[in-house]
mmCIF file of C-alpha atoms in Angstrom:
data_model
loop_
_atom_site.group_PDB
_atom_site.id
_atom_site.type_symbol
_atom_site.label_atom_id
_atom_site.label_comp_id
_atom_site.label_asym_id
_atom_site.label_seq_id
_atom_site.Cartn_x
_atom_site.Cartn_y
_atom_site.Cartn_z
ATOM 1 C CA UNK G 261 -43.493 -0.550 -11.574
ATOM 2 C CA UNK G 262 -42.883 3.171 -12.083
ATOM 3 C CA UNK G 263 -39.781 3.899 -14.107
ATOM 4 C CA UNK G 264 -37.131 6.195 -12.687
ATOM 5 C CA UNK G 265 -37.006 9.665 -14.287
ATOM 6 C CA UNK G 266 -34.596 9.930 -17.172
ATOM 7 C CA UNK G 267 -31.461 12.015 -16.762
ATOM 8 C CA UNK G 268 -32.197 15.728 -16.996
ATOM 9 C CA UNK G 269 -30.809 17.464 -20.064
ATOM 10 C CA UNK G 270 -28.071 19.830 -18.960
ATOM 11 C CA UNK G 271 -28.761 23.450 -19.854
ATOM 12 C CA UNK G 272 -26.572 25.060 -17.206
ATOM 13 C CA UNK G 273 -23.340 23.212 -16.411
ATOM 14 C CA UNK G 274 -23.079 24.442 -12.828
ATOM 15 C CA UNK G 275 -23.317 23.004 -9.338
ATOM 16 C CA UNK G 276 -25.637 25.824 -8.231
ATOM 17 C CA UNK G 277 -28.968 24.491 -6.932
ATOM 18 C CA UNK G 278 -30.855 27.193 -8.817
ATOM 19 C CA UNK G 279 -29.132 26.100 -12.019
ATOM 20 C CA UNK G 280 -30.010 22.487 -11.216
ATOM 21 C CA UNK G 281 -33.683 23.460 -10.862
ATOM 22 C CA UNK G 282 -33.584 25.410 -14.118
ATOM 23 C CA UNK G 283 -32.160 22.356 -15.855
ATOM 24 C CA UNK G 284 -35.572 20.782 -15.130
ATOM 25 C CA UNK G 285 -38.012 23.685 -15.513
ATOM 26 C CA UNK G 286 -35.955 26.372 -17.229
ATOM 27 C CA UNK G 287 -37.257 25.934 -20.765
ATOM 28 C CA UNK G 288 -39.844 28.370 -22.092
ATOM 29 C CA UNK G 289 -43.421 27.367 -21.139
ATOM 30 C CA UNK G 290 -42.305 24.599 -18.753
ATOM 31 C CA UNK G 291 -43.307 26.305 -15.504
ATOM 32 C CA UNK G 292 -46.525 27.601 -17.060
ATOM 33 C CA UNK G 293 -47.437 24.048 -18.049
ATOM 34 C CA UNK G 294 -47.050 23.185 -14.362
ATOM 35 C CA UNK G 295 -49.291 26.156 -13.499
ATOM 36 C CA UNK G 296 -52.070 24.756 -15.657
ATOM 37 C CA UNK G 297 -51.959 21.421 -13.793
ATOM 38 C CA UNK G 298 -51.781 22.770 -10.239
ATOM 39 C CA UNK G 299 -55.453 22.289 -9.419
ATOM 40 C CA UNK G 300 -56.456 19.323 -11.562
ATOM 41 C CA UNK G 301 -55.253 16.827 -14.172
ATOM 42 C CA UNK G 302 -56.004 17.847 -17.761
ATOM 43 C CA UNK G 303 -55.920 16.598 -21.313
ATOM 44 C CA UNK G 304 -53.640 18.132 -23.917
ATOM 45 C CA UNK G 305 -56.194 20.512 -25.455
ATOM 46 C CA UNK G 306 -57.288 21.816 -22.062
ATOM 47 C CA UNK G 307 -53.688 22.553 -21.141
ATOM 48 C CA UNK G 308 -53.226 24.327 -24.450
ATOM 49 C CA UNK G 309 -56.379 26.398 -23.853
ATOM 50 C CA UNK G 310 -54.630 27.877 -20.821
ATOM 51 C CA UNK G 311 -51.508 28.635 -22.881
ATOM 52 C CA UNK G 312 -52.795 30.239 -26.099
ATOM 53 C CA UNK G 313 -49.331 31.384 -27.161
ATOM 54 C CA UNK G 314 -47.815 27.898 -27.335
ATOM 55 C CA UNK G 315 -47.804 25.738 -30.445
ATOM 56 C CA UNK G 316 -48.914 22.113 -30.319
ATOM 57 C CA UNK G 317 -45.401 20.875 -31.102
ATOM 58 C CA UNK G 318 -43.743 22.984 -28.407
ATOM 59 C CA UNK G 319 -46.330 21.940 -25.825
ATOM 60 C CA UNK G 320 -45.791 18.298 -26.750
ATOM 61 C CA UNK G 321 -42.067 18.783 -26.244
ATOM 62 C CA UNK G 322 -42.476 20.437 -22.852
ATOM 63 C CA UNK G 323 -44.867 17.756 -21.634
ATOM 64 C CA UNK G 324 -42.420 15.075 -22.701
ATOM 65 C CA UNK G 325 -39.513 16.818 -20.957
ATOM 66 C CA UNK G 326 -41.492 17.310 -17.744
ATOM 67 C CA UNK G 327 -42.640 13.699 -17.787
ATOM 68 C CA UNK G 328 -39.069 12.457 -18.275
ATOM 69 C CA UNK G 329 -37.924 14.690 -15.408
ATOM 70 C CA UNK G 330 -40.573 13.253 -13.075
ATOM 71 C CA UNK G 331 -42.555 16.494 -12.771
ATOM 72 C CA UNK G 332 -45.725 15.206 -14.456
ATOM 73 C CA UNK G 333 -47.389 11.875 -15.082
ATOM 74 C CA UNK G 334 -49.107 10.955 -18.363
ATOM 75 C CA UNK G 335 -51.911 8.420 -18.441
ATOM 76 C CA UNK G 336 -51.648 7.422 -22.089
ATOM 77 C CA UNK G 337 -54.856 5.379 -21.977
ATOM 78 C CA UNK G 338 -56.957 8.324 -20.819
ATOM 79 C CA UNK G 339 -54.770 11.008 -22.374
ATOM 80 C CA UNK G 340 -54.549 12.869 -19.061
ATOM 81 C CA UNK G 341 -51.565 14.740 -17.623
ATOM 82 C CA UNK G 342 -51.175 15.333 -13.888
ATOM 83 C CA UNK G 343 -48.536 16.622 -11.500
ATOM 84 C CA UNK G 344 -46.384 14.242 -9.506
ATOM 85 C CA UNK G 345 -45.467 15.150 -5.904
ATOM 86 C CA UNK G 346 -42.340 16.772 -7.368
ATOM 87 C CA UNK G 347 -44.523 18.872 -9.649
ATOM 88 C CA UNK G 348 -46.911 19.830 -6.854
ATOM 89 C CA UNK G 349 -43.896 21.101 -4.944
ATOM 90 C CA UNK G 350 -43.532 23.854 -7.556
ATOM 91 C CA UNK G 351 -46.684 25.691 -6.421
ATOM 92 C CA UNK G 352 -44.749 27.730 -3.808
ATOM 93 C CA UNK G 353 -42.278 28.643 -6.567
ATOM 94 C CA UNK G 354 -45.120 29.964 -8.725
ATOM 95 C CA UNK G 355 -46.553 31.854 -5.762
ATOM 96 C CA UNK G 356 -43.216 33.491 -4.954
ATOM 97 C CA UNK G 357 -42.780 34.476 -8.595
ATOM 98 C CA UNK G 358 -46.187 36.174 -8.414
ATOM 99 C CA UNK G 359 -45.167 38.052 -5.268
ATOM 100 C CA UNK G 360 -41.905 39.144 -6.866
ATOM 101 C CA UNK G 361 -43.718 40.201 -10.050
ATOM 102 C CA UNK G 362 -45.795 42.657 -8.015
ATOM 103 C CA UNK G 363 -42.602 44.655 -7.472
ATOM 104 C CA UNK G 364 -41.639 44.668 -11.163
ATOM 105 C CA UNK G 365 -43.018 47.536 -13.297
ATOM 106 C CA UNK G 366 -44.765 46.847 -16.587
ATOM 107 C CA UNK G 367 -47.345 44.215 -15.647
ATOM 108 C CA UNK G 368 -50.198 44.315 -18.185
ATOM 109 C CA UNK G 369 -53.370 42.663 -16.798
ATOM 110 C CA UNK G 370 -55.168 43.174 -20.124
ATOM 111 C CA UNK G 371 -53.164 40.295 -21.619
ATOM 112 C CA UNK G 372 -54.512 36.754 -21.434
ATOM 113 C CA UNK G 373 -55.062 35.351 -17.926
ATOM 114 C CA UNK G 374 -55.907 31.671 -17.575
ATOM 115 C CA UNK G 375 -58.297 30.433 -14.882
ATOM 116 C CA UNK G 376 -55.460 28.649 -13.068
ATOM 117 C CA UNK G 377 -53.305 31.787 -13.197
ATOM 118 C CA UNK G 378 -56.063 33.861 -11.570
ATOM 119 C CA UNK G 379 -56.713 31.259 -8.879
ATOM 120 C CA UNK G 380 -53.013 31.116 -7.980
ATOM 121 C CA UNK G 381 -52.735 34.900 -7.908
ATOM 122 C CA UNK G 382 -55.695 35.173 -5.540
ATOM 123 C CA UNK G 383 -53.940 32.857 -3.114
ATOM 124 C CA UNK G 384 -50.977 35.230 -3.219
ATOM 125 C CA UNK G 385 -52.933 38.483 -3.040
ATOM 126 C CA UNK G 386 -55.245 37.721 -0.125
ATOM 127 C CA UNK G 387 -54.564 40.307 2.577
ATOM 128 C CA UNK G 388 -54.442 38.473 5.932
ATOM 129 C CA UNK G 389 -55.661 41.485 7.892
ATOM 130 C CA UNK G 390 -58.812 41.714 5.793
ATOM 131 C CA UNK G 391 -59.427 37.956 5.956
ATOM 132 C CA UNK G 392 -58.849 37.485 9.684
ATOM 133 C CA UNK G 393 -61.820 35.952 11.469
ATOM 134 C CA UNK G 394 -63.845 35.377 8.298
ATOM 135 C CA UNK G 395 -65.305 32.063 7.164
ATOM 136 C CA UNK G 396 -66.459 32.211 3.545
ATOM 137 C CA UNK G 397 -66.999 30.047 0.489
ATOM 138 C CA UNK G 398 -66.848 31.379 -3.065
ATOM 139 C CA UNK G 399 -67.447 29.866 -6.485
ATOM 140 C CA UNK G 400 -65.853 30.739 -9.822
ATOM 141 C CA UNK G 401 -67.109 29.444 -13.167
ATOM 142 C CA UNK G 402 -64.906 29.922 -16.250
ATOM 143 C CA UNK G 403 -67.051 27.831 -18.569
ATOM 144 C CA UNK G 404 -64.595 25.026 -19.195
ATOM 145 C CA UNK G 405 -63.289 25.086 -15.614
ATOM 146 C CA UNK G 406 -64.811 25.787 -12.211
ATOM 147 C CA UNK G 407 -63.371 26.307 -8.738
ATOM 148 C CA UNK G 408 -64.471 26.703 -5.149
ATOM 149 C CA UNK G 409 -62.538 28.777 -2.641
ATOM 150 C CA UNK G 410 -62.845 28.132 1.082
ATOM 151 C CA UNK G 411 -61.605 30.808 3.487
ATOM 152 C CA UNK G 412 -61.048 29.435 6.970
ATOM 153 C CA UNK G 413 -58.932 30.924 9.717
ATOM 154 C CA UNK G 414 -57.328 33.385 7.331
ATOM 155 C CA UNK G 415 -56.238 30.569 5.000
ATOM 156 C CA UNK G 416 -57.547 30.217 1.457
ATOM 157 C CA UNK G 417 -57.987 26.763 -0.067
ATOM 158 C CA UNK G 418 -58.826 26.442 -3.773
ATOM 159 C CA UNK G 419 -60.317 23.305 -5.290
ATOM 160 C CA UNK G 420 -61.188 22.477 -8.889
ATOM 161 C CA UNK G 421 -64.755 21.186 -9.178
ATOM 162 C CA UNK G 422 -67.153 20.075 -11.899
ATOM 163 C CA UNK G 423 -69.811 22.589 -10.809
ATOM 164 C CA UNK G 424 -69.174 25.433 -8.362
ATOM 165 C CA UNK G 425 -71.641 25.422 -5.478
ATOM 166 C CA UNK G 426 -71.353 28.308 -3.041
ATOM 167 C CA UNK G 427 -73.376 31.193 -1.580
ATOM 168 C CA UNK G 428 -72.279 33.086 -4.685
ATOM 169 C CA UNK G 429 -70.718 32.058 -7.986
ATOM 170 C CA UNK G 430 -68.961 34.525 -10.272
ATOM 171 C CA UNK G 431 -68.807 33.637 -13.963
ATOM 172 C CA UNK G 432 -66.626 34.967 -16.766
ATOM 173 C CA UNK G 433 -63.192 34.408 -18.260
ATOM 174 C CA UNK G 434 -59.819 34.906 -16.627
ATOM 175 C CA UNK G 435 -59.544 38.553 -17.621
ATOM 176 C CA UNK G 436 -63.084 39.639 -16.774
ATOM 177 C CA UNK G 437 -62.975 37.888 -13.412
ATOM 178 C CA UNK G 438 -59.573 39.473 -12.730
ATOM 179 C CA UNK G 439 -61.301 42.839 -13.197
ATOM 180 C CA UNK G 440 -63.857 41.823 -10.604
ATOM 181 C CA UNK G 441 -61.163 40.733 -8.153
ATOM 182 C CA UNK G 442 -58.592 43.489 -8.652
ATOM 183 C CA UNK G 443 -60.194 46.263 -10.696
ATOM 184 C CA UNK G 444 -61.412 49.648 -9.526
ATOM 185 C CA UNK G 445 -65.025 49.201 -10.609
ATOM 186 C CA UNK G 446 -67.379 47.830 -7.960
ATOM 187 C CA UNK G 447 -68.860 44.404 -8.530
ATOM 188 C CA UNK G 448 -72.478 45.599 -9.011
ATOM 189 C CA UNK G 449 -71.339 47.825 -11.896
ATOM 190 C CA UNK G 450 -69.439 44.985 -13.569
ATOM 191 C CA UNK G 451 -72.480 42.735 -13.271
ATOM 192 C CA UNK G 452 -74.788 45.459 -14.626
ATOM 193 C CA UNK G 453 -72.450 45.957 -17.610
ATOM 194 C CA UNK G 454 -72.362 42.219 -18.309
ATOM 195 C CA UNK G 455 -68.596 42.071 -17.756
ATOM 196 C CA UNK G 456 -69.128 39.221 -15.286
ATOM 197 C CA UNK G 457 -72.173 37.247 -14.170
ATOM 198 C CA UNK G 458 -73.208 36.499 -10.614
ATOM 199 C CA UNK G 459 -75.554 34.002 -9.074
ATOM 200 C CA UNK G 460 -76.240 34.259 -5.372
ATOM 201 C CA UNK G 461 -75.440 36.848 -2.731
ATOM 202 C CA UNK G 462 -74.071 40.103 -4.195
ATOM 203 C CA UNK G 463 -73.090 41.538 -0.806
ATOM 204 C CA UNK G 464 -71.195 38.372 0.164
ATOM 205 C CA UNK G 465 -69.408 38.351 -3.191
ATOM 206 C CA UNK G 466 -68.375 42.005 -2.854
ATOM 207 C CA UNK G 467 -67.153 41.396 0.702
ATOM 208 C CA UNK G 468 -65.113 38.412 -0.455
ATOM 209 C CA UNK G 469 -63.482 40.305 -3.313
ATOM 210 C CA UNK G 470 -62.609 43.214 -1.018
ATOM 211 C CA UNK G 471 -60.013 40.991 0.672
ATOM 212 C CA UNK G 472 -57.780 40.895 -2.416
ATOM 213 C CA UNK G 473 -55.462 43.552 -3.785
ATOM 214 C CA UNK G 474 -52.930 43.513 -6.601
ATOM 215 C CA UNK G 475 -50.202 45.191 -4.554
ATOM 216 C CA UNK G 476 -47.113 44.090 -2.626
ATOM 217 C CA UNK G 477 -47.807 43.154 0.971
ATOM 218 C CA UNK G 478 -45.514 44.525 3.630
#
């Protein structure tokens, strides 16, 4: 039988609902740990690979806190962490933070971007007018992680996969693929420079990427 979550440690002694939420996810790194588990369960080292600034001890502490709060599950036998339904419910929070961040000056896209962070941002920065009426499938290969994106009826669905299979698959790391998605250089130039790799249909890949923009949507 699943144990009930332990009482949340009080950080903000207020009745405000926002304060109540921050009592659960308000510690440094907590929400970013959730980000790394949005698409798939992971082991400790894979989570840490998506959070290069966190120490092993701090990450252990955050995972323990989130497990006690009922946000994540930990399969001790397999060493795998996954989101509970409560944790999955934080994806819209992450998406809204991304939208809000677009309005805040000082964003530096040259800093580390994890695969999960890029996949979430693409869900936020798809322009509906550009996507309307299109049916497309895209693959992204980050080496240690891979994803497929399905665009149907103007809605983007992202799935973690073992091997990306699509009419085109873009390969690189979070930062180089972010350049392909949001940067000013056209995709053929980035491929020619070796910034990213592409297998499959170049024209389809360029058309897919043209639907994203790192700018607030009105």
